[in-house]
mmCIF file of C-alpha atoms and ligand atoms in Angstrom:
data_model
loop_
_atom_site.group_PDB
_atom_site.id
_atom_site.type_symbol
_atom_site.label_atom_id
_atom_site.label_comp_id
_atom_site.label_asym_id
_atom_site.label_seq_id
_atom_site.Cartn_x
_atom_site.Cartn_y
_atom_site.Cartn_z
ATOM 1 C CA MET A 1 -4.187 -8.988 -21.533
ATOM 2 C CA ILE A 2 -4.946 -5.670 -19.907
ATOM 3 C CA TYR A 3 -3.625 -5.554 -16.356
ATOM 4 C CA LEU A 4 -5.323 -2.972 -14.156
ATOM 5 C CA ASP A 5 -4.516 -4.214 -10.668
ATOM 6 C CA HIS A 6 -1.185 -2.543 -9.900
ATOM 7 C CA ASN A 7 -2.141 -1.939 -6.246
ATOM 8 C CA ALA A 8 -2.147 -5.727 -5.804
ATOM 9 C CA THR A 9 1.246 -6.173 -7.415
ATOM 10 C CA THR A 10 3.348 -4.985 -10.352
ATOM 11 C CA PRO A 11 5.503 -6.881 -12.836
ATOM 12 C CA LEU A 12 9.233 -7.005 -12.176
ATOM 13 C CA ASP A 13 10.950 -4.393 -14.348
ATOM 14 C CA SER A 14 13.460 -6.162 -16.619
ATOM 15 C CA ARG A 15 16.133 -3.593 -15.638
ATOM 16 C CA VAL A 16 15.567 -4.543 -11.994
ATOM 17 C CA LEU A 17 15.968 -8.230 -12.804
ATOM 18 C CA GLU A 18 19.203 -7.414 -14.625
ATOM 19 C CA ALA A 19 20.547 -5.568 -11.574
ATOM 20 C CA MET A 20 19.614 -8.552 -9.349
ATOM 21 C CA MET A 21 21.038 -11.322 -11.532
ATOM 22 C CA PRO A 22 24.700 -11.113 -10.464
ATOM 23 C CA TYR A 23 23.636 -11.642 -6.841
ATOM 24 C CA LEU A 24 21.614 -14.728 -7.771
ATOM 25 C CA THR A 25 24.244 -16.286 -9.994
ATOM 26 C CA LYS A 26 27.837 -15.179 -9.387
ATOM 27 C CA ARG A 27 28.045 -13.079 -6.222
ATOM 28 C CA TRP A 28 25.862 -15.229 -3.988
ATOM 29 C CA GLY A 29 27.973 -14.950 -0.855
ATOM 30 C CA ASN A 30 26.616 -14.310 2.632
ATOM 31 C CA PRO A 31 27.050 -10.619 3.540
ATOM 32 C CA SER A 32 28.013 -11.618 7.106
ATOM 33 C CA SER A 33 30.928 -13.842 5.977
ATOM 34 C CA PRO A 34 34.375 -12.518 6.906
ATOM 35 C CA TYR A 35 36.105 -13.176 3.521
ATOM 36 C CA SER A 36 36.053 -11.022 0.395
ATOM 37 C CA PHE A 37 33.473 -13.139 -1.477
ATOM 38 C CA GLY A 38 30.942 -12.438 1.295
ATOM 39 C CA ASN A 39 32.075 -8.854 1.396
ATOM 40 C CA GLN A 40 30.923 -8.340 -2.222
ATOM 41 C CA ALA A 41 27.385 -9.131 -1.067
ATOM 42 C CA LYS A 42 27.799 -6.855 1.950
ATOM 43 C CA ILE A 43 28.975 -3.983 -0.244
ATOM 44 C CA ALA A 44 25.952 -4.450 -2.549
ATOM 45 C CA THR A 45 23.568 -4.519 0.434
ATOM 46 C CA GLU A 46 25.040 -1.379 1.969
ATOM 47 C CA LYS A 47 25.084 0.437 -1.386
ATOM 48 C CA ALA A 48 21.402 -0.407 -1.771
ATOM 49 C CA ARG A 49 20.703 0.794 1.774
ATOM 50 C CA GLU A 50 22.379 4.116 1.010
ATOM 51 C CA SER A 51 20.377 4.529 -2.156
ATOM 52 C CA VAL A 52 17.043 3.624 -0.486
ATOM 53 C CA ALA A 53 17.890 6.068 2.325
ATOM 54 C CA GLY A 54 18.438 8.762 -0.320
ATOM 55 C CA HIS A 55 14.893 8.212 -1.593
ATOM 56 C CA PHE A 56 13.460 8.366 1.936
ATOM 57 C CA GLY A 57 15.622 11.386 2.832
ATOM 58 C CA CYS A 58 17.155 9.642 5.856
ATOM 59 C CA LYS A 59 20.412 8.084 7.046
ATOM 60 C CA PRO A 60 21.315 4.600 5.728
ATOM 61 C CA GLU A 61 21.337 3.253 9.314
ATOM 62 C CA GLU A 62 17.651 4.142 9.563
ATOM 63 C CA ILE A 63 16.641 1.622 6.863
ATOM 64 C CA VAL A 64 15.778 -1.947 7.903
ATOM 65 C CA PHE A 65 15.261 -4.457 5.099
ATOM 66 C CA THR A 66 12.429 -6.941 5.673
ATOM 67 C CA SER A 67 10.628 -9.640 3.689
ATOM 68 C CA CYS A 68 7.349 -7.862 2.824
ATOM 69 C CA GLY A 69 5.156 -4.876 3.609
ATOM 70 C CA THR A 70 3.271 -7.057 6.078
ATOM 71 C CA GLU A 71 6.473 -7.748 7.996
ATOM 72 C CA SER A 72 7.430 -4.055 8.011
ATOM 73 C CA ASP A 73 3.975 -3.199 9.404
ATOM 74 C CA ASN A 74 4.178 -5.962 12.012
ATOM 75 C CA LEU A 75 7.677 -4.933 13.053
ATOM 76 C CA ALA A 76 6.644 -1.291 13.437
ATOM 77 C CA VAL A 77 3.487 -1.937 15.449
ATOM 78 C CA ARG A 78 4.559 -4.925 17.533
ATOM 79 C CA GLY A 79 8.108 -3.618 17.892
ATOM 80 C CA VAL A 80 7.015 -0.278 19.362
ATOM 81 C CA ALA A 81 4.175 -1.796 21.413
ATOM 82 C CA SER A 82 6.603 -4.201 23.059
ATOM 83 C CA ALA A 83 9.425 -1.686 23.547
ATOM 84 C CA LEU A 84 7.121 0.919 25.116
ATOM 85 C CA LEU A 85 4.879 -1.332 27.184
ATOM 86 C CA HIS A 86 6.330 0.225 30.339
ATOM 87 C CA ARG A 87 4.998 3.623 29.180
ATOM 88 C CA GLY A 88 1.503 2.676 28.016
ATOM 89 C CA ASN A 89 -0.601 0.164 26.138
ATOM 90 C CA HIS A 90 -2.817 2.285 23.902
ATOM 91 C CA ILE A 91 -2.478 2.414 20.103
ATOM 92 C CA VAL A 92 -4.496 4.588 17.721
ATOM 93 C CA THR A 93 -5.187 3.428 14.184
ATOM 94 C CA THR A 94 -7.989 3.746 11.639
ATOM 95 C CA ALA A 95 -10.798 1.475 10.521
ATOM 96 C CA ILE A 96 -9.484 1.514 6.929
ATOM 97 C CA GLU A 97 -5.971 0.111 7.402
ATOM 98 C CA HIS A 98 -4.665 -2.851 5.448
ATOM 99 C CA HIS A 99 -5.110 -6.198 7.234
ATOM 100 C CA ALA A 100 -1.356 -6.215 7.888
ATOM 101 C CA ILE A 101 -2.107 -3.486 10.447
ATOM 102 C CA LEU A 102 -5.694 -4.300 11.411
ATOM 103 C CA ASN A 103 -5.051 -7.940 12.228
ATOM 104 C CA THR A 104 -1.840 -7.061 14.068
ATOM 105 C CA CYS A 105 -3.810 -4.588 16.177
ATOM 106 C CA LYS A 106 -6.523 -7.186 16.773
ATOM 107 C CA ALA A 107 -3.879 -9.672 17.921
ATOM 108 C CA LEU A 108 -2.409 -7.057 20.280
ATOM 109 C CA GLU A 109 -5.894 -6.349 21.602
ATOM 110 C CA ALA A 110 -6.200 -10.026 22.498
ATOM 111 C CA GLU A 111 -2.873 -9.681 24.343
ATOM 112 C CA GLY A 112 -4.266 -6.847 26.485
ATOM 113 C CA PHE A 113 -3.464 -3.705 24.481
ATOM 114 C CA ARG A 114 -6.155 -1.079 24.004
ATOM 115 C CA ILE A 115 -6.668 -0.119 20.358
ATOM 116 C CA THR A 116 -8.738 2.772 19.027
ATOM 117 C CA TYR A 117 -9.943 2.292 15.450
ATOM 118 C CA LEU A 118 -10.735 5.797 14.196
ATOM 119 C CA PRO A 119 -13.599 6.330 11.770
ATOM 120 C CA VAL A 120 -13.144 8.086 8.409
ATOM 121 C CA GLY A 121 -15.392 10.598 6.662
ATOM 122 C CA SER A 122 -17.460 9.751 3.578
ATOM 123 C CA ASP A 123 -14.470 10.980 1.539
ATOM 124 C CA GLY A 124 -12.348 8.145 2.968
ATOM 125 C CA ALA A 125 -9.994 10.356 4.999
ATOM 126 C CA ALA A 126 -9.390 10.290 8.761
ATOM 127 C CA ARG A 127 -9.992 13.532 10.626
ATOM 128 C CA ILE A 128 -7.233 15.147 12.629
ATOM 129 C CA GLU A 129 -9.786 16.115 15.357
ATOM 130 C CA ASP A 130 -10.657 12.444 15.815
ATOM 131 C CA VAL A 131 -6.994 11.570 16.232
ATOM 132 C CA GLU A 132 -6.490 14.376 18.743
ATOM 133 C CA LYS A 133 -9.469 13.581 20.927
ATOM 134 C CA ASN A 134 -8.511 9.906 21.200
ATOM 135 C CA LEU A 135 -4.954 10.425 22.437
ATOM 136 C CA CYS A 136 -4.286 9.874 26.120
ATOM 137 C CA SER A 137 -1.343 9.502 28.474
ATOM 138 C CA GLU A 138 -1.251 5.750 27.712
ATOM 139 C CA THR A 139 -0.974 6.255 23.917
ATOM 140 C CA VAL A 140 2.404 5.051 22.659
ATOM 141 C CA LEU A 141 1.776 4.771 18.921
ATOM 142 C CA ILE A 142 -0.399 6.103 16.135
ATOM 143 C CA THR A 143 -0.367 3.960 12.999
ATOM 144 C CA ILE A 144 -2.112 5.381 9.957
ATOM 145 C CA MET A 145 -1.626 4.485 6.324
ATOM 146 C CA HIS A 146 -0.352 7.089 3.867
ATOM 147 C CA ALA A 147 -2.718 6.102 1.037
ATOM 148 C CA ASN A 148 -5.491 3.555 1.172
ATOM 149 C CA ASN A 149 -4.970 0.547 -1.092
ATOM 150 C CA GLU A 150 -8.642 0.354 -2.157
ATOM 151 C CA THR A 151 -9.579 4.001 -2.713
ATOM 152 C CA GLY A 152 -6.156 5.645 -3.060
ATOM 153 C CA VAL A 153 -7.268 8.316 -0.557
ATOM 154 C CA ILE A 154 -4.302 10.040 1.072
ATOM 155 C CA GLN A 155 -4.474 10.418 4.839
ATOM 156 C CA PRO A 156 -3.380 13.578 6.703
ATOM 157 C CA VAL A 157 -0.104 12.033 7.893
ATOM 158 C CA GLU A 158 1.884 15.300 8.075
ATOM 159 C CA GLU A 159 -0.693 16.962 10.353
ATOM 160 C CA ILE A 160 -0.890 13.865 12.533
ATOM 161 C CA ALA A 161 2.926 13.814 12.715
ATOM 162 C CA ALA A 162 2.931 17.343 14.151
ATOM 163 C CA LEU A 163 0.312 16.350 16.710
ATOM 164 C CA ALA A 164 2.173 13.164 17.662
ATOM 165 C CA LYS A 165 5.463 15.026 18.018
ATOM 166 C CA ASN A 166 3.906 17.562 20.419
ATOM 167 C CA ARG A 167 2.652 14.727 22.614
ATOM 168 C CA ALA A 168 5.841 12.602 22.318
ATOM 169 C CA ILE A 169 3.817 9.781 20.727
ATOM 170 C CA LEU A 170 5.422 7.703 17.973
ATOM 171 C CA LEU A 171 3.903 7.665 14.499
ATOM 172 C CA HIS A 172 4.063 4.839 11.969
ATOM 173 C CA THR A 173 2.762 5.166 8.438
ATOM 174 C CA ASP A 174 2.168 2.339 6.000
ATOM 175 C CA ALA A 175 3.364 3.938 2.750
ATOM 176 C CA VAL A 176 3.158 0.696 0.766
ATOM 177 C CA GLN A 177 0.752 2.292 -1.713
ATOM 178 C CA THR A 178 2.634 5.584 -2.116
ATOM 179 C CA ALA A 179 6.301 4.560 -2.310
ATOM 180 C CA GLY A 180 7.416 4.953 -5.897
ATOM 181 C CA LYS A 181 4.152 6.693 -6.866
ATOM 182 C CA MET A 182 4.665 10.160 -5.391
ATOM 183 C CA PRO A 183 7.453 12.560 -6.297
ATOM 184 C CA HIS A 184 8.306 13.305 -2.633
ATOM 185 C CA LYS A 185 10.765 11.979 -0.095
ATOM 186 C CA LEU A 186 8.841 9.841 2.390
ATOM 187 C CA CYS A 187 10.613 11.214 5.468
ATOM 188 C CA GLY A 188 9.015 14.562 4.680
ATOM 189 C CA LEU A 189 5.850 13.044 6.151
ATOM 190 C CA GLY A 190 7.395 13.359 9.617
ATOM 191 C CA ALA A 191 6.617 9.797 10.736
ATOM 192 C CA ASP A 192 9.012 7.860 12.984
ATOM 193 C CA LEU A 193 8.472 4.584 11.144
ATOM 194 C CA ILE A 194 7.523 4.088 7.465
ATOM 195 C CA SER A 195 6.762 0.804 5.653
ATOM 196 C CA ILE A 196 7.295 0.186 1.933
ATOM 197 C CA SER A 197 7.137 -2.971 -0.218
ATOM 198 C CA GLY A 198 9.168 -3.683 -3.385
ATOM 199 C CA HIS A 199 6.528 -5.499 -5.433
ATOM 200 C CA LYS A 200 4.246 -2.448 -5.510
ATOM 201 C CA PHE A 201 6.756 -0.461 -7.599
ATOM 202 C CA TYR A 202 8.103 -2.992 -10.131
ATOM 203 C CA GLY A 203 10.568 -4.549 -7.693
ATOM 204 C CA PRO A 204 10.694 -8.187 -6.611
ATOM 205 C CA LYS A 205 8.117 -9.772 -4.314
ATOM 206 C CA GLY A 206 9.405 -10.673 -0.873
ATOM 207 C CA THR A 207 11.440 -7.476 -0.462
ATOM 208 C CA ALA A 208 10.503 -4.519 1.672
ATOM 209 C CA ALA A 209 11.878 -1.937 4.063
ATOM 210 C CA LEU A 210 11.004 -0.161 7.268
ATOM 211 C CA TYR A 211 12.362 3.297 7.991
ATOM 212 C CA VAL A 212 13.091 3.564 11.712
ATOM 213 C CA ARG A 213 14.001 7.057 12.860
ATOM 214 C CA GLU A 214 17.259 7.004 14.828
ATOM 215 C CA GLY A 215 16.569 6.414 18.532
ATOM 216 C CA THR A 216 13.079 4.937 18.037
ATOM 217 C CA PRO A 217 12.496 2.177 20.605
ATOM 218 C CA LEU A 218 11.772 -1.014 18.666
ATOM 219 C CA ASP A 219 11.891 -4.643 19.799
ATOM 220 C CA PRO A 220 12.656 -7.202 17.059
ATOM 221 C CA LEU A 221 10.080 -9.744 15.877
ATOM 222 C CA LEU A 222 12.693 -12.372 15.074
ATOM 223 C CA THR A 223 15.363 -13.546 17.456
ATOM 224 C CA GLY A 224 18.666 -14.591 15.921
ATOM 225 C CA GLY A 225 21.811 -12.911 14.672
ATOM 226 C CA PRO A 226 22.636 -9.205 14.846
ATOM 227 C CA HIS A 227 21.562 -8.484 11.243
ATOM 228 C CA GLU A 228 20.011 -5.111 10.391
ATOM 229 C CA ARG A 229 21.531 -3.638 13.560
ATOM 230 C CA GLY A 230 19.518 -6.010 15.696
ATOM 231 C CA HIS A 231 16.151 -5.009 14.242
ATOM 232 C CA ARG A 232 15.710 -8.019 11.951
ATOM 233 C CA ALA A 233 17.639 -11.257 12.348
ATOM 234 C CA GLY A 234 18.206 -13.455 9.282
ATOM 235 C CA THR A 235 20.600 -13.532 6.330
ATOM 236 C CA GLU A 236 19.788 -10.647 4.035
ATOM 237 C CA ASN A 237 18.020 -11.265 0.706
ATOM 238 C CA VAL A 238 20.868 -9.577 -1.166
ATOM 239 C CA ALA A 239 19.469 -9.889 -4.708
ATOM 240 C CA GLY A 240 16.049 -8.752 -3.463
ATOM 241 C CA ILE A 241 17.520 -5.762 -1.647
ATOM 242 C CA VAL A 242 19.491 -4.761 -4.757
ATOM 243 C CA GLY A 243 16.260 -5.146 -6.761
ATOM 244 C CA LEU A 244 14.176 -3.069 -4.357
ATOM 245 C CA SER A 245 16.771 -0.310 -4.399
ATOM 246 C CA HIS A 246 17.011 -0.293 -8.201
ATOM 247 C CA ALA A 247 13.224 -0.281 -8.550
ATOM 248 C CA LEU A 248 13.059 2.790 -6.307
ATOM 249 C CA ASP A 249 15.761 4.512 -8.420
ATOM 250 C CA LEU A 250 13.726 3.865 -11.581
ATOM 251 C CA ALA A 251 10.479 4.996 -9.955
ATOM 252 C CA ALA A 252 12.144 8.223 -8.808
ATOM 253 C CA GLU A 253 13.474 8.932 -12.321
ATOM 254 C CA SER A 254 9.972 9.055 -13.782
ATOM 255 C CA ALA A 255 7.929 9.957 -10.673
ATOM 256 C CA GLU A 256 6.879 13.458 -11.823
ATOM 257 C CA SER A 257 5.892 12.504 -15.367
ATOM 258 C CA GLU A 258 4.224 9.221 -14.335
ATOM 259 C CA TYR A 259 2.241 11.054 -11.662
ATOM 260 C CA SER A 260 0.587 13.353 -14.217
ATOM 261 C CA ARG A 261 0.255 10.654 -16.879
ATOM 262 C CA LEU A 262 -1.475 8.231 -14.498
ATOM 263 C CA ARG A 263 -3.724 10.934 -13.090
ATOM 264 C CA HIS A 264 -4.767 11.845 -16.613
ATOM 265 C CA LEU A 265 -5.534 8.190 -17.436
ATOM 266 C CA ARG A 266 -7.448 7.680 -14.192
ATOM 267 C CA ASP A 267 -9.492 10.896 -14.605
ATOM 268 C CA LYS A 268 -10.278 10.056 -18.224
ATOM 269 C CA PHE A 269 -11.419 6.592 -17.202
ATOM 270 C CA GLU A 270 -13.657 7.991 -14.444
ATOM 271 C CA ASP A 271 -15.194 10.630 -16.755
ATOM 272 C CA GLU A 272 -15.893 8.047 -19.444
ATOM 273 C CA ILE A 273 -17.383 5.404 -17.168
ATOM 274 C CA ARG A 274 -19.707 8.014 -15.626
ATOM 275 C CA SER A 275 -20.779 9.177 -19.057
ATOM 276 C CA VAL A 276 -21.645 5.705 -20.404
ATOM 277 C CA LEU A 277 -23.320 4.196 -17.334
ATOM 278 C CA PRO A 278 -25.873 5.521 -14.839
ATOM 279 C CA GLY A 279 -25.688 4.540 -11.162
ATOM 280 C CA VAL A 280 -21.917 4.899 -10.865
ATOM 281 C CA ARG A 281 -20.133 6.375 -7.851
ATOM 282 C CA ILE A 282 -16.399 7.040 -7.507
ATOM 283 C CA ASN A 283 -15.379 6.416 -3.912
ATOM 284 C CA GLY A 284 -13.073 8.989 -2.353
ATOM 285 C CA ALA A 285 -13.209 11.273 -5.417
ATOM 286 C CA SER A 286 -13.495 14.434 -3.304
ATOM 287 C CA ALA A 287 -10.306 13.726 -1.311
ATOM 288 C CA PRO A 288 -6.671 13.860 -2.458
ATOM 289 C CA ARG A 289 -5.771 10.449 -3.918
ATOM 290 C CA VAL A 290 -2.771 8.637 -5.358
ATOM 291 C CA PRO A 291 -2.958 9.190 -9.119
ATOM 292 C CA ASN A 292 -3.436 5.598 -10.263
ATOM 293 C CA THR A 293 -6.366 4.324 -8.179
ATOM 294 C CA SER A 294 -10.084 4.313 -8.822
ATOM 295 C CA SER A 295 -12.685 2.670 -6.557
ATOM 296 C CA ILE A 296 -16.069 2.509 -8.262
ATOM 297 C CA SER A 297 -19.470 1.363 -7.009
ATOM 298 C CA PHE A 298 -22.160 0.309 -9.465
ATOM 299 C CA ASP A 299 -25.825 0.212 -8.424
ATOM 300 C CA SER A 300 -27.510 -3.208 -8.598
ATOM 301 C CA VAL A 301 -24.434 -5.230 -9.593
ATOM 302 C CA ASP A 302 -22.075 -7.476 -7.676
ATOM 303 C CA GLY A 303 -18.412 -6.398 -7.950
ATOM 304 C CA GLU A 304 -17.156 -9.977 -7.933
ATOM 305 C CA SER A 305 -19.323 -10.819 -10.966
ATOM 306 C CA ILE A 306 -17.772 -7.850 -12.799
ATOM 307 C CA VAL A 307 -14.260 -9.066 -11.931
ATOM 308 C CA PHE A 308 -15.001 -12.593 -13.216
ATOM 309 C CA SER A 309 -16.680 -11.313 -16.348
ATOM 310 C CA LEU A 310 -13.744 -9.031 -17.221
ATOM 311 C CA ASP A 311 -11.326 -11.868 -16.474
ATOM 312 C CA LEU A 312 -12.937 -13.823 -19.333
ATOM 313 C CA ARG A 313 -12.030 -10.903 -21.632
ATOM 314 C CA GLY A 314 -8.414 -10.818 -20.403
ATOM 315 C CA ILE A 315 -8.922 -7.678 -18.311
ATOM 316 C CA TYR A 316 -7.639 -7.943 -14.737
ATOM 317 C CA ILE A 317 -9.185 -5.767 -12.040
ATOM 318 C CA SER A 318 -10.154 -6.455 -8.424
ATOM 319 C CA THR A 319 -12.952 -5.887 -5.956
ATOM 320 C CA GLY A 320 -10.550 -4.389 -3.408
ATOM 321 C CA SER A 321 -7.515 -5.664 -1.595
ATOM 322 C CA ALA A 322 -5.886 -8.753 -3.159
ATOM 323 C CA CYS A 323 -5.429 -10.049 0.390
ATOM 324 C CA SER A 324 -9.247 -10.096 0.839
ATOM 325 C CA THR A 325 -9.956 -12.157 -2.271
ATOM 326 C CA GLY A 326 -12.231 -15.038 -1.352
ATOM 327 C CA ASP A 327 -13.525 -13.072 1.644
ATOM 328 C CA PRO A 328 -17.309 -12.868 1.231
ATOM 329 C CA GLU A 329 -17.489 -9.845 3.547
ATOM 330 C CA PRO A 330 -17.907 -6.438 1.903
ATOM 331 C CA SER A 331 -14.863 -4.154 2.015
ATOM 332 C CA HIS A 332 -14.192 -2.790 5.518
ATOM 333 C CA VAL A 333 -12.828 0.348 3.863
ATOM 334 C CA LEU A 334 -16.006 1.140 1.946
ATOM 335 C CA LEU A 335 -18.218 0.280 4.931
ATOM 336 C CA ALA A 336 -16.148 2.678 7.059
ATOM 337 C CA MET A 337 -16.838 5.381 4.446
ATOM 338 C CA GLY A 338 -20.566 4.895 5.028
ATOM 339 C CA LEU A 339 -21.472 2.707 2.041
ATOM 340 C CA SER A 340 -24.124 0.072 2.698
ATOM 341 C CA SER A 341 -23.125 -3.599 2.425
ATOM 342 C CA LYS A 342 -24.901 -3.748 -0.929
ATOM 343 C CA GLU A 343 -23.081 -0.673 -2.254
ATOM 344 C CA ALA A 344 -19.754 -1.994 -1.003
ATOM 345 C CA GLN A 345 -20.415 -5.341 -2.638
ATOM 346 C CA GLY A 346 -21.129 -3.599 -5.936
ATOM 347 C CA SER A 347 -17.636 -2.089 -6.020
ATOM 348 C CA ILE A 348 -14.463 -2.698 -7.967
ATOM 349 C CA ARG A 349 -10.938 -1.290 -7.846
ATOM 350 C CA ILE A 350 -8.947 -0.315 -10.911
ATOM 351 C CA SER A 351 -5.309 0.603 -10.425
ATOM 352 C CA PHE A 352 -3.278 1.780 -13.395
ATOM 353 C CA GLY A 353 0.430 1.260 -13.961
ATOM 354 C CA LYS A 354 3.331 2.169 -16.193
ATOM 355 C CA ASP A 355 2.357 0.003 -19.165
ATOM 356 C CA ASN A 356 -1.259 1.202 -19.399
ATOM 357 C CA ARG A 357 -2.198 3.466 -22.280
ATOM 358 C CA GLU A 358 -5.348 5.286 -23.462
ATOM 359 C CA GLU A 359 -6.434 2.282 -25.548
ATOM 360 C CA ASP A 360 -6.685 0.279 -22.295
ATOM 361 C CA ILE A 361 -9.173 2.871 -21.022
ATOM 362 C CA ARG A 362 -11.324 2.469 -24.132
ATOM 363 C CA ALA A 363 -11.241 -1.326 -23.774
ATOM 364 C CA VAL A 364 -12.083 -1.399 -20.069
ATOM 365 C CA VAL A 365 -14.866 1.200 -20.383
ATOM 366 C CA GLU A 366 -16.442 -0.799 -23.223
ATOM 367 C CA ALA A 367 -16.109 -4.067 -21.286
ATOM 368 C CA LEU A 368 -17.560 -2.514 -18.110
ATOM 369 C CA LYS A 369 -20.443 -0.945 -20.026
ATOM 370 C CA ASN A 370 -21.437 -4.282 -21.581
ATOM 371 C CA THR A 371 -20.875 -6.293 -18.419
ATOM 372 C CA VAL A 372 -22.782 -3.961 -16.105
ATOM 373 C CA HIS A 373 -25.709 -3.703 -18.588
ATOM 374 C CA ARG A 374 -25.838 -7.482 -18.813
ATOM 375 C CA LEU A 375 -25.538 -8.069 -15.057
ATOM 376 C CA ARG A 376 -28.147 -5.415 -14.300
ATOM 377 C CA GLY A 377 -30.500 -7.193 -16.724
ATOM 378 C CA ILE A 378 -29.858 -10.474 -14.920
ATOM 379 C CA SER A 379 -30.280 -9.000 -11.446
ATOM 380 C CA SER A 380 -33.595 -7.334 -12.371
ATOM 381 C CA ILE A 381 -34.872 -10.708 -13.686
ATOM 382 C CA GLU A 382 -33.653 -12.404 -10.481
ATOM 383 C CA SER A 383 -35.300 -9.870 -8.202
ATOM 384 C CA GLY A 384 -38.591 -10.175 -10.138
ATOM 385 C CA PRO A 385 -40.997 -7.440 -11.200
ATOM 386 C CA GLN A 386 -41.040 -4.235 -9.141
ATOM 387 C CA LEU A 387 -44.513 -4.077 -7.596
HETATM 388 N N1 PLP B 1 -0.066 -2.304 3.294
HETATM 389 C C1 PLP B 1 -0.775 -1.934 2.225
HETATM 390 C C2 PLP B 1 -1.442 -0.603 2.213
HETATM 391 C C3 PLP B 1 -0.898 -2.792 1.123
HETATM 392 O O1 PLP B 1 -1.624 -2.424 0.074
HETATM 393 C C4 PLP B 1 -0.251 -4.052 1.179
HETATM 394 C C5 PLP B 1 -0.394 -5.002 0.058
HETATM 395 O O2 PLP B 1 -1.351 -4.978 -0.674
HETATM 396 C C6 PLP B 1 0.492 -4.371 2.311
HETATM 397 C C7 PLP B 1 0.568 -3.482 3.364
HETATM 398 C C8 PLP B 1 1.209 -5.683 2.429
HETATM 399 O O3 PLP B 1 2.345 -5.703 1.609
HETATM 400 P P1 PLP B 1 3.009 -7.105 1.194
HETATM 401 O O4 PLP B 1 2.139 -7.689 0.135
HETATM 402 O O5 PLP B 1 4.367 -6.748 0.687
HETATM 403 O O6 PLP B 1 3.047 -7.926 2.420
#
């Protein structure tokens, strides 16, 4: 099989599993227990917190472990909205966020909050001017993703952070698609809250973290015990936390070299696909992108048919977000970039990962060439002669 959908999820690194095993088998105590057996789990959790904090460039107390990127996003947005309701009820976000943010904002809208969904340019990036002109005295939070999961386009988070700081508005960034992929410390972005998710960088599913800058007002989503300094009740997933931390260590070790290697693979793939097929457009190609992601639109073909056809050859790609699979609507991200419904529906996403090599590029280009030729032949028969 050739797996090219690393933005949906990544395989668990065997070294990560090895680091987790003791906490699944021998040291399975509850970190909140008062005796030494529980304390072993507590020590492991706090060691992991320290290590994760090192990768963020923050204090260990500023890391909250959660169960998934979706929970981190929900905690950030709902937590701030609730804690700052006395100050204002306006939140600024973008039209291209992951549904973990978009649907949370929609739910808050139904509860009476005012949400501004900023547009993006045809390059897939939000404009700082648009952010600025939509801020008002009621704005309590800006939430903007670091890199888009469908196009890989990086958003101007640092500039927005400066703007937000000047106006004393909190900033959250969903860095689920950049954590472990960029050789920088995430706190350098200047956001007050940052979400990451373990299964996007060869860690276990069901493990994630939220960076919460010290002093940030945040109400919890879950009521219960005083875990995670009151930010997230519930017994910690010790093995998962150890796994997430180890996966981040491994990602950091190879971040620089993987960044260039993946960018080379991605660029080679894009050059080759453009050279073998007409009517191909790379979405977001003119903006800075994460190195592993390619969003491609093909004229006169349905992206879903391409995905199914490649599946039969053992090549796994997607039409966009894994969370939108089965959704007949065209991608909200591509529509926001100005693509027509037809263009958006003719799009696929390829996201490379650590096990991909140049031979995978040759195989996927060949498979795409044959598939698109065949599907274009079928669609021209279906649409009848051009009169
Ligand atoms: N945010 C972004 C940008 C994502 O790509 C994803 C997952 O695809 C999520 C949030 C949700 O993360 P999780 O699957 O851990 O809930």
